[in-house]
Short mmCIF file of C-alpha atoms in Angstrom, two decimals:
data_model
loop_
_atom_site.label_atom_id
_atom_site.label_comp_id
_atom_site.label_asym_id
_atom_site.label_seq_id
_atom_site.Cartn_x
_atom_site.Cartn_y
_atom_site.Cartn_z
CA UNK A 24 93.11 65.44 132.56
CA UNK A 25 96.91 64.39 131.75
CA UNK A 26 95.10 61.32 130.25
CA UNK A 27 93.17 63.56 127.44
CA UNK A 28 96.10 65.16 126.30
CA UNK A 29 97.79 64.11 123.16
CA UNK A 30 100.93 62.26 123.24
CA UNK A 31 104.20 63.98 122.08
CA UNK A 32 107.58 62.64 121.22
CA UNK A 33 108.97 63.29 124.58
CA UNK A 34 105.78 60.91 125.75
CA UNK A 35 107.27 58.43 123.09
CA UNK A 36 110.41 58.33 124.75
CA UNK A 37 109.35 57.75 128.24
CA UNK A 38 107.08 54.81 127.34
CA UNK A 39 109.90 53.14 125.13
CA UNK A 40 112.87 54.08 127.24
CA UNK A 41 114.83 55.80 124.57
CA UNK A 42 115.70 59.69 123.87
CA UNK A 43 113.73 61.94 121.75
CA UNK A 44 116.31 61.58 119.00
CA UNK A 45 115.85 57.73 118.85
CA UNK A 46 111.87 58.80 118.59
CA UNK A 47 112.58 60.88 115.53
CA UNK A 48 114.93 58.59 113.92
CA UNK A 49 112.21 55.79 113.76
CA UNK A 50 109.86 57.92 112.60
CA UNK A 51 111.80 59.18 109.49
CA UNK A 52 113.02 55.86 109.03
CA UNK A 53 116.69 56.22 109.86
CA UNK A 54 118.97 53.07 109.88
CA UNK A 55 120.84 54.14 112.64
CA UNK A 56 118.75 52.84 115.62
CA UNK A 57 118.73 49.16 116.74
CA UNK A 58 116.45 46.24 116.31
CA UNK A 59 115.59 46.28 119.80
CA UNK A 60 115.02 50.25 120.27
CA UNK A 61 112.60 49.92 116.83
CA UNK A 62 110.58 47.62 118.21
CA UNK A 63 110.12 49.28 121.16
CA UNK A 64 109.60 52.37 119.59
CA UNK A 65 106.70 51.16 117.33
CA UNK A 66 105.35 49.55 119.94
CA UNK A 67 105.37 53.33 122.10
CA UNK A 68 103.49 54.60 119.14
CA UNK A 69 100.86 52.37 118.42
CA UNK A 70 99.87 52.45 122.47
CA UNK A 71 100.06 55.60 122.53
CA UNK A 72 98.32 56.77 119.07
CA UNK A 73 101.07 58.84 118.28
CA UNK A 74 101.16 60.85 115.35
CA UNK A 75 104.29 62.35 114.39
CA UNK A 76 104.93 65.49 114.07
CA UNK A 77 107.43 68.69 111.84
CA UNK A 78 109.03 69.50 114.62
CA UNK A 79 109.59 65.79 115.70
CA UNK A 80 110.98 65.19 111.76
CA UNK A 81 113.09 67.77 111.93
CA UNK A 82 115.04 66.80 115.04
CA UNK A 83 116.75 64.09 112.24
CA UNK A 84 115.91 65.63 109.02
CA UNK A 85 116.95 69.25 110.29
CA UNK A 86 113.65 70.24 108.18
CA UNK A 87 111.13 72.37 108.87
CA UNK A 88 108.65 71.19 106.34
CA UNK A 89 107.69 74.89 105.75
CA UNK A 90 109.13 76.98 102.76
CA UNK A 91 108.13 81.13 102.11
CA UNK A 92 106.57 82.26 99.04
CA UNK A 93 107.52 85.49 99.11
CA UNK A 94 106.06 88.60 97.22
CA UNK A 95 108.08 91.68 96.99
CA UNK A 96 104.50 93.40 96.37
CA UNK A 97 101.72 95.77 98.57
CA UNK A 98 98.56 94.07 99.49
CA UNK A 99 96.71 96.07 96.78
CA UNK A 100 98.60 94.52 93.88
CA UNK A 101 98.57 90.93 95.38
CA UNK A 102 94.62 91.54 96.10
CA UNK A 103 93.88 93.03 92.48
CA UNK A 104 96.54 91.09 89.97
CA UNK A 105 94.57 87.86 88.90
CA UNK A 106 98.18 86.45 88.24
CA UNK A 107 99.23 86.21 92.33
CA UNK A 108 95.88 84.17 93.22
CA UNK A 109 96.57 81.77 90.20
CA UNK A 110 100.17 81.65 91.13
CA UNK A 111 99.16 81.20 95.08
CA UNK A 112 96.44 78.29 93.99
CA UNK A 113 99.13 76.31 92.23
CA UNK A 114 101.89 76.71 95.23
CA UNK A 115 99.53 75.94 98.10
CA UNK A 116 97.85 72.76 95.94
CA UNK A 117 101.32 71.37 95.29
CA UNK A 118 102.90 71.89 98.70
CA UNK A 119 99.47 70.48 100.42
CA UNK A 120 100.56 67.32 98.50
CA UNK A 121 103.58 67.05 100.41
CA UNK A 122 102.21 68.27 103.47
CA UNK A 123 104.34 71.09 103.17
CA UNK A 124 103.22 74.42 104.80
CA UNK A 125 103.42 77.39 103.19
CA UNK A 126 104.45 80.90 104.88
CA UNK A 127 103.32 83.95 102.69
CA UNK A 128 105.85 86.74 103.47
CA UNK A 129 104.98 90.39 101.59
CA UNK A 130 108.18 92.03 101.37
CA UNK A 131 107.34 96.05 101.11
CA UNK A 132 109.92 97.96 103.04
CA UNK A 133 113.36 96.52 105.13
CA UNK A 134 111.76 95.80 108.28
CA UNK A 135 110.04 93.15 106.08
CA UNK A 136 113.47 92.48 104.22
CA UNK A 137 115.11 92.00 107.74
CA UNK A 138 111.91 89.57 108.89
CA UNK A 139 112.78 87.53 105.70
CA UNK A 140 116.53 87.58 106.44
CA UNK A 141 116.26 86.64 110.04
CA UNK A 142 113.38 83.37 108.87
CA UNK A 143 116.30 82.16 106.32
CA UNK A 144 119.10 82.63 108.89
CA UNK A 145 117.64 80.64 111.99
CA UNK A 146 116.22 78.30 109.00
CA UNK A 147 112.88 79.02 110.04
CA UNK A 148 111.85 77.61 106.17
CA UNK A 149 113.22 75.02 103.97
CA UNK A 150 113.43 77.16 100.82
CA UNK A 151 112.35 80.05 98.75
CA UNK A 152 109.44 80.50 96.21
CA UNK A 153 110.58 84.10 95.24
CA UNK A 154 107.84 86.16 92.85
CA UNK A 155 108.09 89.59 90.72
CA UNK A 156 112.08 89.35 90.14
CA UNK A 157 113.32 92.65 89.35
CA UNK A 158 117.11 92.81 87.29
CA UNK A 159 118.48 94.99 90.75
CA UNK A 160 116.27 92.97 93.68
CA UNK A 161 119.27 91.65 95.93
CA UNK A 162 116.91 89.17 97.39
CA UNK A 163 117.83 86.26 94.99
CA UNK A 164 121.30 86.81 95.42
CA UNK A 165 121.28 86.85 99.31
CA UNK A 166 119.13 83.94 99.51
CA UNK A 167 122.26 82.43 97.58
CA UNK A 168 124.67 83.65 99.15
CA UNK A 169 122.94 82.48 102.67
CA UNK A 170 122.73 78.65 100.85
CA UNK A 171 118.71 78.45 100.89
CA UNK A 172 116.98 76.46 98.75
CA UNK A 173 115.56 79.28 96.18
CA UNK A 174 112.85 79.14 92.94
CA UNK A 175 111.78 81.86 90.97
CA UNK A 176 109.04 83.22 89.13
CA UNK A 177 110.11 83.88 86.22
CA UNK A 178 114.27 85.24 85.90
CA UNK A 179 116.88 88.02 86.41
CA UNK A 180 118.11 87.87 82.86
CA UNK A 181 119.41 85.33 80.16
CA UNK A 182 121.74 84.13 82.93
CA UNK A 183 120.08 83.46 86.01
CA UNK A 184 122.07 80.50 88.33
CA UNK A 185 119.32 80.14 90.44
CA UNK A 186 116.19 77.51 89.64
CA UNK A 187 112.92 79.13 88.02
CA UNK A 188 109.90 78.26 86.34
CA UNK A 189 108.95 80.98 83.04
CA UNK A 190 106.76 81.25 80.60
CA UNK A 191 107.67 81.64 77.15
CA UNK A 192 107.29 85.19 77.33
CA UNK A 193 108.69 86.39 73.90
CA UNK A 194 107.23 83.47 71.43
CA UNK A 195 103.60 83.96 73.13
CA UNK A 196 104.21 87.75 72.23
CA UNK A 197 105.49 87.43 68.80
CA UNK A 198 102.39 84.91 67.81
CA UNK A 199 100.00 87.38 69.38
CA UNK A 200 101.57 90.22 66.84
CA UNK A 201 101.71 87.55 64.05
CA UNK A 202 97.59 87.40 64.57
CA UNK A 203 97.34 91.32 64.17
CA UNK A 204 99.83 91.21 61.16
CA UNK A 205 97.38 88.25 59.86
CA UNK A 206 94.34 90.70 60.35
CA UNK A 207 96.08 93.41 58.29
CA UNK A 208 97.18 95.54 61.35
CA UNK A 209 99.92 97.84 60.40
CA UNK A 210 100.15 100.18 62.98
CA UNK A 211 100.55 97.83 66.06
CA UNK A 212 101.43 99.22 69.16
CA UNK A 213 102.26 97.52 73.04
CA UNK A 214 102.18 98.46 76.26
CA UNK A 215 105.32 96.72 77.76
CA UNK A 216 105.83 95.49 81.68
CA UNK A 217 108.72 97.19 83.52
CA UNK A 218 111.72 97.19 81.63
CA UNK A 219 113.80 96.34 84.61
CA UNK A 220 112.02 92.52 84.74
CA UNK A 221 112.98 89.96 82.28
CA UNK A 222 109.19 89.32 82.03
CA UNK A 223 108.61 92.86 80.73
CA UNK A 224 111.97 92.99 78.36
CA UNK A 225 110.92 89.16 76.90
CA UNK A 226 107.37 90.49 75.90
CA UNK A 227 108.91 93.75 74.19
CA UNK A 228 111.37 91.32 72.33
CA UNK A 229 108.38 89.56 71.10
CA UNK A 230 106.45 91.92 69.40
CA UNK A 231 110.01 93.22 67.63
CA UNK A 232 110.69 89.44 66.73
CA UNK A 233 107.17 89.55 65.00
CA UNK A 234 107.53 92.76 63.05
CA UNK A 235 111.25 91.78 62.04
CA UNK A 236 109.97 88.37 60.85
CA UNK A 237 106.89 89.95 58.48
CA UNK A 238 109.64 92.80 57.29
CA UNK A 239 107.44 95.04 58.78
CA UNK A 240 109.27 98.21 60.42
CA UNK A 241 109.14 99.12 63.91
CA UNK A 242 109.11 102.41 64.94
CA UNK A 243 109.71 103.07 68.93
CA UNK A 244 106.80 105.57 69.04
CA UNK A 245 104.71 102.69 69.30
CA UNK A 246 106.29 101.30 72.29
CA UNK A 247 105.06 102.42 75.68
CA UNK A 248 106.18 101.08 79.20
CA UNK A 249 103.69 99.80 81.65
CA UNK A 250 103.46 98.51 85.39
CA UNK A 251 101.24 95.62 84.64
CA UNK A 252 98.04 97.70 86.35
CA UNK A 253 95.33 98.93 85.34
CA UNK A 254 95.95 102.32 85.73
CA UNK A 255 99.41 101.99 83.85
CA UNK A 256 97.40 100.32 80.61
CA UNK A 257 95.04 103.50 80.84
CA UNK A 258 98.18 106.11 80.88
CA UNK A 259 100.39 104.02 78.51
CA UNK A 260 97.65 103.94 75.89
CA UNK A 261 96.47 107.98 76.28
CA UNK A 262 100.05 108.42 75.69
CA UNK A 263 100.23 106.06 72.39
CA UNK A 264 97.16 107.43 71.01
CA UNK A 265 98.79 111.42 71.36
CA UNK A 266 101.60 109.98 69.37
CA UNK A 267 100.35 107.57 66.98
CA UNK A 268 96.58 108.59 66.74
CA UNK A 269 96.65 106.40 63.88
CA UNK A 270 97.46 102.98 65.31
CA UNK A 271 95.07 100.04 64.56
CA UNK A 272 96.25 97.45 67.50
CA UNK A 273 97.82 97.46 70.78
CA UNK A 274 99.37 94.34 72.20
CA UNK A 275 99.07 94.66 75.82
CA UNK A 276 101.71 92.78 77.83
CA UNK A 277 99.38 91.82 80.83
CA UNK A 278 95.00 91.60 80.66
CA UNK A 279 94.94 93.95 83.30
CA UNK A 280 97.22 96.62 81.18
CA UNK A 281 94.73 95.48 78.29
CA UNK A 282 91.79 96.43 80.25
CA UNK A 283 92.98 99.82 81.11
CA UNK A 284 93.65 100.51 77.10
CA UNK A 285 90.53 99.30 76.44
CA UNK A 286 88.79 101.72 78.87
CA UNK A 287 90.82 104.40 77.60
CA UNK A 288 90.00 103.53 73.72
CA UNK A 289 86.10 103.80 74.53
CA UNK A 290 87.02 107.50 76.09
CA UNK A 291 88.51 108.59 72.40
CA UNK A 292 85.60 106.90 70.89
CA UNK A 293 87.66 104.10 69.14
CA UNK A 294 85.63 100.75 68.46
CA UNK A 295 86.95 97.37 69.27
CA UNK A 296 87.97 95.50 67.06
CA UNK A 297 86.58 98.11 64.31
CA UNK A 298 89.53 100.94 64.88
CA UNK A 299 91.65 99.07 66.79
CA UNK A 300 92.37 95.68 67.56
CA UNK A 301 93.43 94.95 71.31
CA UNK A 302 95.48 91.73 72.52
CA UNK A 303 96.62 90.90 76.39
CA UNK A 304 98.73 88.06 77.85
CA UNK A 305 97.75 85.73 80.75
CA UNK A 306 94.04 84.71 80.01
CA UNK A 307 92.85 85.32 83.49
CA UNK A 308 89.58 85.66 84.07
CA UNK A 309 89.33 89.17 83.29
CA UNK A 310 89.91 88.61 80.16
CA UNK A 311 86.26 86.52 79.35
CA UNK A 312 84.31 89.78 81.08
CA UNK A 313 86.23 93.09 79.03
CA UNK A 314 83.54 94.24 76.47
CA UNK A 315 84.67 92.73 74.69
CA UNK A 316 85.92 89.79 75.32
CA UNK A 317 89.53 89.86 74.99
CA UNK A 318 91.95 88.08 72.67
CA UNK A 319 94.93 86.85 74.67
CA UNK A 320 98.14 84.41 75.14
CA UNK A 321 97.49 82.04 78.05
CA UNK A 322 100.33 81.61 80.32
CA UNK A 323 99.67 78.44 82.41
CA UNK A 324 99.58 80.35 86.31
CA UNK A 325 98.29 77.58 88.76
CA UNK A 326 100.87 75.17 86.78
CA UNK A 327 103.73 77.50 87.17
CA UNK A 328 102.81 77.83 90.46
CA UNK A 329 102.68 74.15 90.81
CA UNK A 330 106.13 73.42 89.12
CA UNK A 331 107.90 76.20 91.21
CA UNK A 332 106.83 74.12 94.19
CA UNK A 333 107.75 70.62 93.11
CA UNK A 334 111.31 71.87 91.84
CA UNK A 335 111.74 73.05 95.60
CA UNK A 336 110.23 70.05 97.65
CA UNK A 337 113.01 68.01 94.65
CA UNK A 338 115.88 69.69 96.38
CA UNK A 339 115.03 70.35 99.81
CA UNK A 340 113.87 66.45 100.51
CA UNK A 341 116.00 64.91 97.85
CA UNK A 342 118.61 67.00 96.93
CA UNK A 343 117.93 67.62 93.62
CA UNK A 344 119.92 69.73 91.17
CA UNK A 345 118.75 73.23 89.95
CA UNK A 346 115.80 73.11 87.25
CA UNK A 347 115.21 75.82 84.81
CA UNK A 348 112.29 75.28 82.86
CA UNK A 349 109.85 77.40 80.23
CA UNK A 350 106.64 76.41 80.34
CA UNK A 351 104.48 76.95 77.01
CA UNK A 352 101.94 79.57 75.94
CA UNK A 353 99.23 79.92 73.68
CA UNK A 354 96.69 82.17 71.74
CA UNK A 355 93.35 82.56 72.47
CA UNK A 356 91.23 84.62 70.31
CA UNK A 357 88.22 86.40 71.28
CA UNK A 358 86.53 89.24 69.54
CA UNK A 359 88.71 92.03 70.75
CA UNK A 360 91.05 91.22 67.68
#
């Protein structure tokens, strides 16, 4: 029956004898309606139980209420990398505050690209929660160039314009090499993320920081680059060990690169901690469940996630200024060191 159906704004309208537009102005609590159309307005609404809607909002507001986190990544990664559940968790809590909805666009190939493009130029979102920046990804800079409301996961470089939220990617990396130095490692090796991410270059610049800071030399051989999986912490550390079969520690710049090293240590018979000591960074939950448990720095995920989602709801309902901010980590060690 017409009766049972729920009322909409156009309903609203009819029963107050104003437009739509007057509807939506009330509702978002714009001072450019009259006393008289108000009243008659609120009046519509409470006979009619109306509950207002996005789509009524944005009529006045010209918001959606809906922003894209979007993940330049397969399904496989995003399914298997504790960090993007953490990072997701943190997003959708904060945005649920704000009864914000959240899209969740993988970006893999260009018809996905051109799916993005086409949501940010019919404004189909409020903003941008971009993840896994690489230094050549022309995403960030066409979602400035097209004027949308953009946060990152970490940065480009030393020089990013845009907002972000990071974690403090080289000092929790130097104070996890500055616990192997304490434990009379000499040899210490890492497996760095990819070189073409800030993330990956910051952790690298860490573990050099630490060495420099002891006097301790460096020697490249016992640098090898990773992809932050699994498999790459298995093939970065067979690859150290045919080099530098001497090397007591690895610093590992992710758990799951850790957890591939470790698996590969156990197939050359090396005991951990005994031979060599083994460090990761994030503290996900893998990290409680390696055999054994594994010393790592804690990035704060959910929080970064959260952060990145308040910055944007600040400048797409309030106009806020860009935020850059660096959240802190810390060390947490297990028996794997």
């Amino acid at each position: 029956m017409a009766g049972d159906r729920r009322p909409t704004i156009k309903t609203v309208a009819a029963r107050a004898g104003v437009g739509r537009t007057t509807v939506s102005r009330v509702v978002n609590g714009s001072d450019l309606v009259s006393a008289d159309a108000r009243s008659r307005v609120l009046a519509a609404i409470k006979e009619l139980n109306y509950v207002p809607n996005s789509v009524a909002r944005g009529l006045v507001t010209n918001r959606t209420d809906a922003v894209a986190l979007v993940i330049p990544e397969s399904e496989s990664r995003l399914g298997s990398e504790p960090f993007f559940a953490a990072l997701i968790r943190g997003v959708s809590g904060a945005l649920a505050e704000s009864r914000t909805q959240l899209q969740l666009m993988l970006v893999r190939d260009q018809a996905e690209r051109d799916q993005l493009t086409e949501s940010v130029a019919t404004r189909r979102v409020d903003g941008v929660l971009l993840v896994s920046v690489h230094s050549d990804d022309r995403l960030p800079g066409m979602l400035e160039e097209m004027g949308l409301p953009t946060v990152l996961a970490g940065r480009r470089d030393a020089g990013e314009r845009l907002s972000y939220v990071n974690s403090d990617n080289a000092g929790g990396a130097a104070e996890a090499v500055r616990h192997l130095l304490r434990g009379g490692r000499t040899r210490i090796a890492t497996i760095t993320g990819p070189l073409d991410m800030d993330v990956g270059r910051s952790r690298l610049a860490g573990w050099r920081d630490a060495h420099q800071e002891a006097g301790v030399p460096v020697s490249e051989l016992l640098a090898e680059t990773g992809d932050f999986t699994e498999e790459g912490g298995v093939r970065a550390m067979r690859s150290l060990l045919e080099r530098v079969p001497d090397l007591d520690a690895v610093f590992a710049a992710s758990d799951l690169m850790a957890v591939g090293a470790l698996a590969e240590l156990r197939r050359h018979k090396r005991q951990v901690p005994g031979d060599v000591a083994v460090v990761g960074f994030e503290d996900s939950v893998l990290a409680r469940h390696t055999n054994p448990p594994l010393t790592t720095v804690r990035q704060p995920v959910e929080e970064l996630g959260r952060t990145m989602a308040r910055i944007l709801t600040d400048i797409t309902r309030h106009g806020a200024p860009r935020q850059q901010l660096t959240l802190p980590t810390e060390l947490v060690v297990r028996e794997s060191s």
